[in-house]
mmCIF file with all atom_site columns, C-alpha atoms in Angstrom:
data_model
loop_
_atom_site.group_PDB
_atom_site.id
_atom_site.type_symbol
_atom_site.label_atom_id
_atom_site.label_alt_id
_atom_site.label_comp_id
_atom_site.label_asym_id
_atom_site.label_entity_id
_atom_site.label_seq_id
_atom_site.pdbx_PDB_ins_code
_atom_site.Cartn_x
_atom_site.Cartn_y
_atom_site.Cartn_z
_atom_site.occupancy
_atom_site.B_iso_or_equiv
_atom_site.pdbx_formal_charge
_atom_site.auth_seq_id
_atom_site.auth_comp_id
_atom_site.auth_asym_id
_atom_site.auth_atom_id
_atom_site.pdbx_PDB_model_num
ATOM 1  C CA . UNK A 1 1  ? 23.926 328.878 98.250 1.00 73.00 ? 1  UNK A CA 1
ATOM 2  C CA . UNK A 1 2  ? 24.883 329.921 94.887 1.00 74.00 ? 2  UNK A CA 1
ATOM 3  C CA . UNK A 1 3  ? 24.894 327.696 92.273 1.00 81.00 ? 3  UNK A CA 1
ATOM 4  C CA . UNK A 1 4  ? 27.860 326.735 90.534 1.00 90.00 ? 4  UNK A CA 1
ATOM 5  C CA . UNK A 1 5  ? 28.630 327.558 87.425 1.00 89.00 ? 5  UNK A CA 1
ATOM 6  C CA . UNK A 1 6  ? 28.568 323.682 85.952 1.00 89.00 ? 6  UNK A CA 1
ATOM 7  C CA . UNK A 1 7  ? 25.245 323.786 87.471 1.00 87.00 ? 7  UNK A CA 1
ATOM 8  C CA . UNK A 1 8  ? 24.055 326.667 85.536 1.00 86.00 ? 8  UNK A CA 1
ATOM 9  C CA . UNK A 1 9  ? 25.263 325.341 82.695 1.00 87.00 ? 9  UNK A CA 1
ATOM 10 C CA . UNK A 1 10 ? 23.762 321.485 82.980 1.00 88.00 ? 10 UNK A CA 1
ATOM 11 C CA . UNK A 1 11 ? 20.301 324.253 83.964 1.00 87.00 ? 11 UNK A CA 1
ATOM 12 C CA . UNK A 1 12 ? 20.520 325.744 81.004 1.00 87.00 ? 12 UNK A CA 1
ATOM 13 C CA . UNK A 1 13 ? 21.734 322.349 78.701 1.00 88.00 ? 13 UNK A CA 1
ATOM 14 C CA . UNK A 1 14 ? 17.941 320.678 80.527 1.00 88.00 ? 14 UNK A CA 1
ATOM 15 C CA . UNK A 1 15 ? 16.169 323.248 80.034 1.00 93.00 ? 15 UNK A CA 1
ATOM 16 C CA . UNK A 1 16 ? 16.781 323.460 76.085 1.00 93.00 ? 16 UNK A CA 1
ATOM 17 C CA . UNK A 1 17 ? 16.538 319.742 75.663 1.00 92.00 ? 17 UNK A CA 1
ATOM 18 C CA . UNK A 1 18 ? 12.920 320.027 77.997 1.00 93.00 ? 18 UNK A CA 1
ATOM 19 C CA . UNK A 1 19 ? 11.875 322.122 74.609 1.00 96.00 ? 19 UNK A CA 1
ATOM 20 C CA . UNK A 1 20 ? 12.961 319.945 72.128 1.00 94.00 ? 20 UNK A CA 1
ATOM 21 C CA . UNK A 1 21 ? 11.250 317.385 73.462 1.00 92.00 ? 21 UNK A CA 1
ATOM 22 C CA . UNK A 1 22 ? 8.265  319.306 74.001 1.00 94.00 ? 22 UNK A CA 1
ATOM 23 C CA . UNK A 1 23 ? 8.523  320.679 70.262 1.00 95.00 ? 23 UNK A CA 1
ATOM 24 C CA . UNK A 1 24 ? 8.745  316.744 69.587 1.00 92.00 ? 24 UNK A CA 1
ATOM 25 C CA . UNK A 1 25 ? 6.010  315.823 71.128 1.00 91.00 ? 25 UNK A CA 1
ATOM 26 C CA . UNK A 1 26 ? 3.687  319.242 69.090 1.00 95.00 ? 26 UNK A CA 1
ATOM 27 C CA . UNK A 1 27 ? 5.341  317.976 66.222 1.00 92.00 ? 27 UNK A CA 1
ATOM 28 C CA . UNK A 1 28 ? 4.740  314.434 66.400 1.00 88.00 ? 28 UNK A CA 1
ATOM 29 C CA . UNK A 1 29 ? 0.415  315.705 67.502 1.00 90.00 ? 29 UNK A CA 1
ATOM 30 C CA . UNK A 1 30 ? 0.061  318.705 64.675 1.00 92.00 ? 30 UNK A CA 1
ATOM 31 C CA . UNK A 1 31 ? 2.819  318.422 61.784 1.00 89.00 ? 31 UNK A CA 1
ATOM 32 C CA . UNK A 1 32 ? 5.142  321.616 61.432 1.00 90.00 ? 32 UNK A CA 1
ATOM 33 C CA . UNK A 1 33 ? 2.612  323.595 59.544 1.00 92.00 ? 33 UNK A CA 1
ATOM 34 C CA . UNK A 1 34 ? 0.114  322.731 62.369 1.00 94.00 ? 34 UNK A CA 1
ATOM 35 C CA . UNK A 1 35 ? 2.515  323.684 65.398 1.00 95.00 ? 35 UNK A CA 1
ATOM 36 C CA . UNK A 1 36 ? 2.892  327.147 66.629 1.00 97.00 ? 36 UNK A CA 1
ATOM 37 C CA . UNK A 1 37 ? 5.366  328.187 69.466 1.00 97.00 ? 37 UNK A CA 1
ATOM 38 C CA . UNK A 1 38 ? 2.637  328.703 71.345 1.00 97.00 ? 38 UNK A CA 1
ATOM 39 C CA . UNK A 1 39 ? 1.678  325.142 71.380 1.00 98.00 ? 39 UNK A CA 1
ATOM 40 C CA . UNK A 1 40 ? 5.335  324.328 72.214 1.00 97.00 ? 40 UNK A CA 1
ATOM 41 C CA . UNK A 1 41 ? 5.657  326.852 74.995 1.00 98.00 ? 41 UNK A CA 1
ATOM 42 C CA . UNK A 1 42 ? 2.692  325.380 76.606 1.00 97.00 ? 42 UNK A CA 1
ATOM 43 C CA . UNK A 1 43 ? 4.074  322.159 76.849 1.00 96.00 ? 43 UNK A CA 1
ATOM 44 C CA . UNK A 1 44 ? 7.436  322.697 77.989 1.00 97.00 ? 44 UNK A CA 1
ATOM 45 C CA . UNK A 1 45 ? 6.130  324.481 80.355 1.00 96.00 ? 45 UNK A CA 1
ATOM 46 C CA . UNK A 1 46 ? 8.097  327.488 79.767 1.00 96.00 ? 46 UNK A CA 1
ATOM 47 C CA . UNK A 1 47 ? 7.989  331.404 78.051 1.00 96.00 ? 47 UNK A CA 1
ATOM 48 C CA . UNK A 1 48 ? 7.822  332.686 74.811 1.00 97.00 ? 48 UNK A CA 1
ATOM 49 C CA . UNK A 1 49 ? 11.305 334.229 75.574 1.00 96.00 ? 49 UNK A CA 1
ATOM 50 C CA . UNK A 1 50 ? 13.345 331.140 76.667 1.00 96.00 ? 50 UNK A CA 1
ATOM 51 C CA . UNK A 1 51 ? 12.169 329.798 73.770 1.00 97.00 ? 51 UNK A CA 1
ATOM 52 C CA . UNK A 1 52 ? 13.180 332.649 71.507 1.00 97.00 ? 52 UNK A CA 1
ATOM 53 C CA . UNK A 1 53 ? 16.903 332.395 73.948 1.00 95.00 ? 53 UNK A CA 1
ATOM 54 C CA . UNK A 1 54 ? 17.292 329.352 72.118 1.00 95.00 ? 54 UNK A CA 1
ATOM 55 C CA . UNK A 1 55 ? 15.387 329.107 68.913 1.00 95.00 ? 55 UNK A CA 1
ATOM 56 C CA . UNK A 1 56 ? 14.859 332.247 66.643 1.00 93.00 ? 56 UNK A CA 1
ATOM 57 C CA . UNK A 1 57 ? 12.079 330.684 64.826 1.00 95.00 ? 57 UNK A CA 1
ATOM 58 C CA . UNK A 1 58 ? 9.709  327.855 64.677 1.00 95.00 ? 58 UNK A CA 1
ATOM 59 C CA . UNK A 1 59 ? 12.096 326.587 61.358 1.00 94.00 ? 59 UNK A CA 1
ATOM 60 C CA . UNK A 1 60 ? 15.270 326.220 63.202 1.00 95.00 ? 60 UNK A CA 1
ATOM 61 C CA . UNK A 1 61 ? 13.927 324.649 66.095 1.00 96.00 ? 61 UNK A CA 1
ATOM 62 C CA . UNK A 1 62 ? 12.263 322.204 63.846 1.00 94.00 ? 62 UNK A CA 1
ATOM 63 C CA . UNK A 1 63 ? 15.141 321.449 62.156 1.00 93.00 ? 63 UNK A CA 1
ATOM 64 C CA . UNK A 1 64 ? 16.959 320.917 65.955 1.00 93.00 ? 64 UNK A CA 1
ATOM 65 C CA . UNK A 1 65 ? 14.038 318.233 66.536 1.00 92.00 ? 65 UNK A CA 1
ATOM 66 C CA . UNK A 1 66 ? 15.373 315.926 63.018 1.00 88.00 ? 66 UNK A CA 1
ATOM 67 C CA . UNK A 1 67 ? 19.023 316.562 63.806 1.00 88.00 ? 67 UNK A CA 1
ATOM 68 C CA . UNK A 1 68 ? 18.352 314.617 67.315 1.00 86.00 ? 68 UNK A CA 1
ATOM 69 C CA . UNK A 1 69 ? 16.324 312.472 65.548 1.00 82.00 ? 69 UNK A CA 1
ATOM 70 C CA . UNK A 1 70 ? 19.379 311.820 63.111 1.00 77.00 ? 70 UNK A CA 1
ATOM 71 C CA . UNK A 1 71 ? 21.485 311.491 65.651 1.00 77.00 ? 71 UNK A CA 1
ATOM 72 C CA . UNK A 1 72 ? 19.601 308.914 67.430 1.00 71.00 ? 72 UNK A CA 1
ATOM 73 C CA . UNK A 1 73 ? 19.091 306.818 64.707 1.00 69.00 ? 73 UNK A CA 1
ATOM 74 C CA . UNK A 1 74 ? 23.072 307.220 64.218 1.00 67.00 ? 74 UNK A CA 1
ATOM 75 C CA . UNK A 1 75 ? 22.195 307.005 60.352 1.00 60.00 ? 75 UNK A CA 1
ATOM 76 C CA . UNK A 1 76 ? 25.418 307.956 58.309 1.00 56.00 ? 76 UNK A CA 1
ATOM 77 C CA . UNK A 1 77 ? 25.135 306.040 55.228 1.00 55.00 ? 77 UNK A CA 1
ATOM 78 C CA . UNK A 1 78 ? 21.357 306.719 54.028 1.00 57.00 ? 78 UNK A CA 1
ATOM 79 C CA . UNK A 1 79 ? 21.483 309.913 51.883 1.00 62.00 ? 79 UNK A CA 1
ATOM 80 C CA . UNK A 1 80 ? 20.206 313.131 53.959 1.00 67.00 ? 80 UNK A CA 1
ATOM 81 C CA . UNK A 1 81 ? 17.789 314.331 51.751 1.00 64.00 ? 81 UNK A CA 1
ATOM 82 C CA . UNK A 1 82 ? 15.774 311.033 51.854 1.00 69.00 ? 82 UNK A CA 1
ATOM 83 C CA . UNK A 1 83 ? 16.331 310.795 55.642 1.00 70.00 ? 83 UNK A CA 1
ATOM 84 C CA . UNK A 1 84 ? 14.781 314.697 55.564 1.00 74.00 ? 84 UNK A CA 1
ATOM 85 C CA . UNK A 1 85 ? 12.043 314.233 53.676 1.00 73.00 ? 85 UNK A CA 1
ATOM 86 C CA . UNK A 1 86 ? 11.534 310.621 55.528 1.00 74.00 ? 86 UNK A CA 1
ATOM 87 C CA . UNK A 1 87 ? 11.360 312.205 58.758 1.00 78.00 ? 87 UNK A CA 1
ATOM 88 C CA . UNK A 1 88 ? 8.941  315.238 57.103 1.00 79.00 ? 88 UNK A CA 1
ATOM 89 C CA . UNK A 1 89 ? 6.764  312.630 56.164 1.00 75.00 ? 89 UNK A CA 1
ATOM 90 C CA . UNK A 1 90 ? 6.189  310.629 59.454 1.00 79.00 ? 90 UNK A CA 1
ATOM 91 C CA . UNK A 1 91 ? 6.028  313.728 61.594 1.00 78.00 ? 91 UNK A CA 1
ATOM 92 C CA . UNK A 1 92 ? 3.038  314.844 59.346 1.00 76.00 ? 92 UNK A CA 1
ATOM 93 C CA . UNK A 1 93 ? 1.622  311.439 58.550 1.00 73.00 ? 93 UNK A CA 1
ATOM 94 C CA . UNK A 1 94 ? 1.863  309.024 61.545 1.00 67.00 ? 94 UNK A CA 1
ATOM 95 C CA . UNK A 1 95 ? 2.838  310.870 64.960 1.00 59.00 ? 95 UNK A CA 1
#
């Protein structure tokens, strides 16, 4: 049976989020200058070209990964810049 198309479209929402939190999870083991899409690709478990369907480059993905991160925290009142370079810092330094 066909799928619907709410279906496809919850498909294609888990699918997206299964990279982000594989590009987490790279991040969190090699920093962003360590990571590669490669690395990321690997470990969601999917190809280079989903991954390019969703994220032009490594950068924009990366930046995806801190906005859930932002969003999660729910942090509002902290100003961005330190939250960015905050974030920057553990990913390299801790995970």
């Amino acid at each position: 049976m066909p799928k619907t198309e709410e279906q496809l479209l919850r498909l294609k929402e888990n699918r997206r989020t299964d990279i982000v939190v594989a590009a987490l999870k790279v991040f969190c083991e090699k920093g962003y200058d360590g990571a590669t899409i490669n690395d990321i690709v690997k470990k969601a478990k999917c190809s280079h070209g989903l991954f390019y369907h969703y994220f032009n480059v490594l950068k924009i993905c990366y930046k995806t990964v801190k906005s859930k991160i932002l969003f999660c925290l729910n942090i509002q009142s902290i100003n961005q810049l330190f939250v960015n370079y905050l974030i920057d810092f553990v990913l390299k330094n801790f995970l």
